[in-house]
Amino acid sequence: MASLNVYSALVVLFLTCGAAMATKENDQIIKGNNCETKMGLPCVLEAFTSIFEIGTISSKCCGELVGLRKVCHSALVKRTLENPLFKDLSLARIIAKSIQTWNSCLALIDSPSPSA
């Protein structure tokens, strides 16, 4: 539990201290990797709901999320957090949910099918 608190504190420190640099860096990552074109809108909405609200993400959308690659996933989440509309959200909670969603999808995609 203590390691999660230390990790959360580091994430918050990074996000608050490097916001201006991070914005430019995130935009470069997103544009350079064509991140915004790699997921369909229904899956974008599922992933968003899973991370920023309360919801689940389907196995189909997990496949699209993992196909997006972690660098794009992280940059898109960070850029969303930079939007003033989300200023009241807990950064540590959103980062934790983002990591949890990524790891759950990765495990789902990497695990063999029960029918295999």
Coordinates of N, CA and C in Angstrom, one line a residue:
M1 N 0.8 -1.2 0.0 CA 0.0 0.0 0.0 C 0.9 1.3 0.0
A2 N 2.0 1.2 0.8 CA 2.8 2.4 0.8 C 3.5 2.7 -0.6
S3 N 3.8 1.6 -1.3 CA 4.4 1.8 -2.6 C 3.4 2.5 -3.6
L4 N 2.1 2.2 -3.4 CA 1.1 2.8 -4.3 C 1.0 4.3 -3.9
N5 N 1.1 4.6 -2.7 CA 1.1 6.0 -2.3 C 2.3 6.8 -2.8
V6 N 3.4 6.2 -2.7 CA 4.6 6.8 -3.3 C 4.5 7.0 -4.8
Y7 N 4.0 5.9 -5.4 CA 3.8 6.0 -6.9 C 2.8 7.1 -7.2
S8 N 1.7 7.2 -6.5 CA 0.7 8.2 -6.7 C 1.3 9.6 -6.6
A9 N 2.1 9.8 -5.5 CA 2.7 11.1 -5.3 C 3.6 11.4 -6.4
L10 N 4.4 10.5 -6.9 CA 5.3 10.8 -8.0 C 4.6 11.1 -9.3
V11 N 3.5 10.4 -9.5 CA 2.6 10.7 -10.7 C 2.1 12.1 -10.6
V12 N 1.5 12.5 -9.4 CA 1.0 13.8 -9.3 C 2.1 14.9 -9.4
L13 N 3.2 14.6 -8.8 CA 4.3 15.6 -9.0 C 4.7 15.8 -10.4
F14 N 4.8 14.7 -11.2 CA 5.2 14.7 -12.6 C 4.1 15.5 -13.3
L15 N 2.9 15.2 -13.1 CA 1.8 15.9 -13.9 C 1.7 17.4 -13.5
T16 N 1.9 17.8 -12.3 CA 1.8 19.2 -12.0 C 3.0 20.0 -12.3
C17 N 4.2 19.4 -12.1 CA 5.4 20.2 -12.4 C 5.8 20.3 -13.9
G18 N 5.5 19.2 -14.6 CA 5.9 19.2 -16.0 C 4.7 19.4 -17.0
A19 N 3.7 20.1 -16.5 CA 2.5 20.2 -17.4 C 2.7 20.8 -18.7
A20 N 3.4 21.9 -18.7 CA 3.7 22.6 -20.0 C 4.5 21.8 -20.9
M21 N 5.6 21.2 -20.4 CA 6.4 20.3 -21.2 C 5.7 19.1 -21.6
A22 N 4.9 18.5 -20.7 CA 4.1 17.3 -21.0 C 3.1 17.5 -22.1
T23 N 2.5 18.7 -22.1 CA 1.5 18.9 -23.1 C 2.1 18.8 -24.5
K24 N 3.2 19.5 -24.7 CA 3.9 19.5 -26.0 C 4.4 18.0 -26.3
E25 N 4.9 17.4 -25.3 CA 5.4 16.0 -25.5 C 4.3 15.1 -25.9
N26 N 3.2 15.2 -25.1 CA 2.0 14.3 -25.4 C 1.5 14.5 -26.8
D27 N 1.4 15.8 -27.2 CA 0.9 16.1 -28.6 C 1.8 15.5 -29.6
Q28 N 3.1 15.6 -29.4 CA 4.1 15.0 -30.3 C 4.0 13.5 -30.4
I29 N 3.8 12.9 -29.3 CA 3.6 11.4 -29.2 C 2.4 11.0 -30.0
I30 N 1.3 11.7 -29.7 CA 0.0 11.4 -30.3 C 0.0 11.6 -31.8
K31 N 0.6 12.7 -32.3 CA 0.7 12.9 -33.7 C 1.7 12.0 -34.4
G32 N 2.8 11.8 -33.8 CA 3.9 11.0 -34.3 C 3.5 9.5 -34.5
N33 N 2.6 9.0 -33.6 CA 2.1 7.6 -33.7 C 0.7 7.5 -34.2
N34 N 0.2 8.5 -34.7 CA -1.2 8.5 -35.3 C -2.2 7.9 -34.2
C35 N -2.0 8.2 -33.0 CA -2.8 7.6 -31.9 C -4.3 7.8 -32.0
E36 N -4.7 9.0 -32.6 CA -6.1 9.3 -32.6 C -6.9 8.5 -33.7
T37 N -6.2 7.8 -34.5 CA -6.9 7.1 -35.6 C -6.9 5.6 -35.4
K38 N -6.4 5.1 -34.3 CA -6.2 3.6 -34.1 C -7.3 2.9 -33.4
M39 N -8.3 3.7 -32.9 CA -9.5 3.0 -32.2 C -10.7 3.6 -32.8
G40 N -11.8 2.7 -32.9 CA -13.1 3.2 -33.3 C -13.7 4.0 -32.2
L41 N -14.7 4.8 -32.5 CA -15.3 5.7 -31.5 C -16.0 4.9 -30.4
P42 N -16.7 3.8 -30.8 CA -17.4 3.0 -29.7 C -16.4 2.5 -28.6
C43 N -15.2 2.1 -29.1 CA -14.2 1.6 -28.2 C -13.5 2.7 -27.4
V44 N -13.4 3.9 -28.1 CA -12.8 5.0 -27.4 C -13.7 5.4 -26.2
L45 N -15.1 5.4 -26.5 CA -16.0 5.7 -25.4 C -16.0 4.7 -24.3
E46 N -15.9 3.4 -24.6 CA -15.8 2.4 -23.6 C -14.5 2.5 -22.7
A47 N -13.4 2.8 -23.4 CA -12.2 3.0 -22.6 C -12.2 4.2 -21.8
F48 N -12.8 5.3 -22.3 CA -12.9 6.5 -21.5 C -13.8 6.3 -20.3
T49 N -14.9 5.6 -20.5 CA -15.8 5.3 -19.4 C -15.2 4.5 -18.3
S50 N -14.4 3.5 -18.8 CA -13.7 2.6 -17.9 C -12.7 3.3 -17.0
I51 N -12.0 4.4 -17.6 CA -11.0 5.1 -16.9 C -11.5 6.3 -16.2
F52 N -12.3 7.1 -16.8 CA -12.7 8.4 -16.2 C -14.1 8.4 -15.5
E53 N -14.8 7.3 -15.7 CA -16.1 7.2 -15.0 C -16.2 5.8 -14.4
I54 N -17.3 5.2 -14.4 CA -17.5 3.8 -13.9 C -18.1 3.0 -15.0
G55 N -17.3 2.0 -15.4 CA -17.8 1.2 -16.5 C -16.8 0.1 -16.8
T56 N -17.1 -0.7 -17.8 CA -16.2 -1.8 -18.1 C -15.9 -1.7 -19.6
I57 N -14.9 -2.4 -20.0 CA -14.4 -2.4 -21.4 C -14.5 -3.8 -22.0
S58 N -15.1 -4.0 -23.1 CA -15.3 -5.3 -23.7 C -14.0 -5.9 -24.2
S59 N -14.0 -7.2 -24.5 CA -12.8 -7.8 -25.0 C -12.5 -7.3 -26.4
K60 N -13.5 -6.9 -27.2 CA -13.2 -6.3 -28.5 C -12.5 -5.0 -28.4
C61 N -13.0 -4.2 -27.4 CA -12.3 -2.9 -27.2 C -11.0 -3.0 -26.5
C62 N -10.8 -4.0 -25.7 CA -9.5 -4.3 -25.1 C -8.5 -4.6 -26.2
G63 N -8.9 -5.4 -27.2 CA -8.1 -5.7 -28.4 C -7.6 -4.4 -29.1
E64 N -8.6 -3.5 -29.3 CA -8.3 -2.2 -29.9 C -7.3 -1.3 -29.0
L65 N -7.6 -1.4 -27.7 CA -6.8 -0.6 -26.8 C -5.3 -1.1 -26.8
V66 N -5.2 -2.4 -26.7 CA -3.8 -3.0 -26.7 C -3.1 -2.7 -28.1
G67 N -3.9 -2.8 -29.2 CA -3.4 -2.5 -30.5 C -2.9 -1.0 -30.6
L68 N -3.5 -0.2 -29.8 CA -3.2 1.3 -29.8 C -1.7 1.4 -29.3
R69 N -1.3 0.5 -28.5 CA 0.0 0.5 -27.8 C 0.0 1.4 -26.6
K70 N 0.8 1.0 -25.6 CA 0.8 1.7 -24.3 C 1.3 3.2 -24.4
V71 N 2.2 3.5 -25.3 CA 2.7 4.8 -25.5 C 1.5 5.8 -25.9
C72 N 0.7 5.3 -26.8 CA -0.5 6.1 -27.2 C -1.5 6.2 -26.1
H73 N -1.8 5.1 -25.4 CA -2.8 5.0 -24.3 C -2.4 6.0 -23.3
S74 N -1.1 6.0 -22.8 CA -0.6 6.9 -21.8 C -0.7 8.4 -22.2
A75 N -0.3 8.7 -23.4 CA -0.3 10.0 -23.9 C -1.7 10.6 -24.0
L76 N -2.6 9.8 -24.5 CA -4.0 10.2 -24.6 C -4.7 10.5 -23.2
V77 N -4.4 9.6 -22.3 CA -4.9 9.8 -20.9 C -4.3 11.1 -20.3
K78 N -3.0 11.3 -20.5 CA -2.4 12.5 -19.9 C -2.9 13.7 -20.6
R79 N -3.1 13.7 -21.9 CA -3.7 14.9 -22.6 C -5.1 15.2 -22.1
T80 N -5.9 14.1 -21.9 CA -7.2 14.3 -21.4 C -7.2 15.0 -20.0
L81 N -6.3 14.5 -19.2 CA -6.2 15.1 -17.8 C -5.7 16.6 -17.9
E82 N -5.1 17.0 -19.0 CA -4.7 18.4 -19.1 C -5.9 19.3 -19.4
N83 N -7.0 18.8 -19.9 CA -8.1 19.5 -20.3 C -8.8 20.1 -19.0
P84 N -9.1 21.4 -19.0 CA -9.7 22.1 -17.8 C -11.0 21.4 -17.4
L85 N -11.7 20.7 -18.3 CA -12.9 20.1 -17.9 C -12.7 19.0 -16.8
F86 N -11.5 18.5 -16.8 CA -11.2 17.3 -15.9 C -10.3 17.8 -14.7
K87 N -10.2 19.1 -14.4 CA -9.4 19.6 -13.4 C -9.8 19.1 -12.0
D88 N -11.0 18.8 -11.8 CA -11.5 18.4 -10.5 C -11.3 16.9 -10.2
L89 N -10.9 16.2 -11.1 CA -10.7 14.7 -10.9 C -9.4 14.5 -10.2
S90 N -9.4 13.3 -9.5 CA -8.2 12.9 -8.7 C -7.2 12.3 -9.7
L91 N -6.1 13.0 -9.9 CA -5.1 12.5 -10.9 C -4.6 11.1 -10.5
A92 N -4.3 10.9 -9.3 CA -3.8 9.6 -8.8 C -4.8 8.5 -9.1
R93 N -6.1 8.8 -8.9 CA -7.2 7.8 -9.1 C -7.3 7.5 -10.6
I94 N -7.2 8.5 -11.5 CA -7.4 8.3 -12.9 C -6.2 7.6 -13.5
I95 N -5.0 7.9 -13.0 CA -3.8 7.2 -13.5 C -3.8 5.7 -13.0
A96 N -4.3 5.5 -11.8 CA -4.4 4.1 -11.3 C -5.5 3.3 -12.1
K97 N -6.6 4.0 -12.5 CA -7.6 3.3 -13.3 C -7.1 3.1 -14.7
S98 N -6.3 4.0 -15.2 CA -5.7 3.8 -16.5 C -4.8 2.6 -16.6
I99 N -4.0 2.5 -15.6 CA -3.0 1.4 -15.5 C -3.8 0.1 -15.3
Q100 N -4.8 0.1 -14.5 CA -5.7 -1.1 -14.2 C -6.4 -1.5 -15.5
T101 N -6.9 -0.6 -16.2 CA -7.6 -0.9 -17.5 C -6.6 -1.5 -18.5
W102 N -5.5 -0.9 -18.6 CA -4.4 -1.4 -19.6 C -4.0 -2.8 -19.2
N103 N -3.7 -3.0 -17.9 CA -3.2 -4.3 -17.5 C -4.3 -5.4 -17.6
S104 N -5.6 -5.0 -17.3 CA -6.7 -6.0 -17.5 C -6.8 -6.4 -19.0
C105 N -6.8 -5.4 -19.9 CA -6.9 -5.6 -21.3 C -5.7 -6.5 -21.8
L106 N -4.5 -6.1 -21.4 CA -3.4 -6.9 -21.8 C -3.5 -8.3 -21.3
A107 N -3.9 -8.6 -20.1 CA -4.1 -9.9 -19.6 C -5.1 -10.7 -20.4
L108 N -6.2 -10.0 -20.7 CA -7.3 -10.6 -21.5 C -6.9 -11.0 -22.9
I109 N -6.1 -10.1 -23.5 CA -5.7 -10.3 -24.9 C -4.6 -11.4 -24.9
D110 N -3.7 -11.4 -23.9 CA -2.6 -12.4 -23.9 C -3.0 -13.7 -23.4
S111 N -4.2 -13.9 -22.8 CA -4.6 -15.2 -22.3 C -5.2 -16.0 -23.4
P112 N -5.0 -17.3 -23.4 CA -5.5 -18.1 -24.5 C -7.1 -18.2 -24.3
S113 N -7.7 -18.4 -25.4 CA -9.2 -18.6 -25.4 C -9.6 -19.9 -24.7
P114 N -10.7 -19.9 -23.9 CA -11.1 -21.1 -23.2 C -11.4 -22.2 -24.2
S115 N -11.8 -21.9 -25.4 CA -12.1 -22.9 -26.4 C -10.9 -23.4 -27.1
A116 N -9.7 -22.8 -26.9 CA -8.5 -23.3 -27.6 C -7.9 -24.5 -27.1

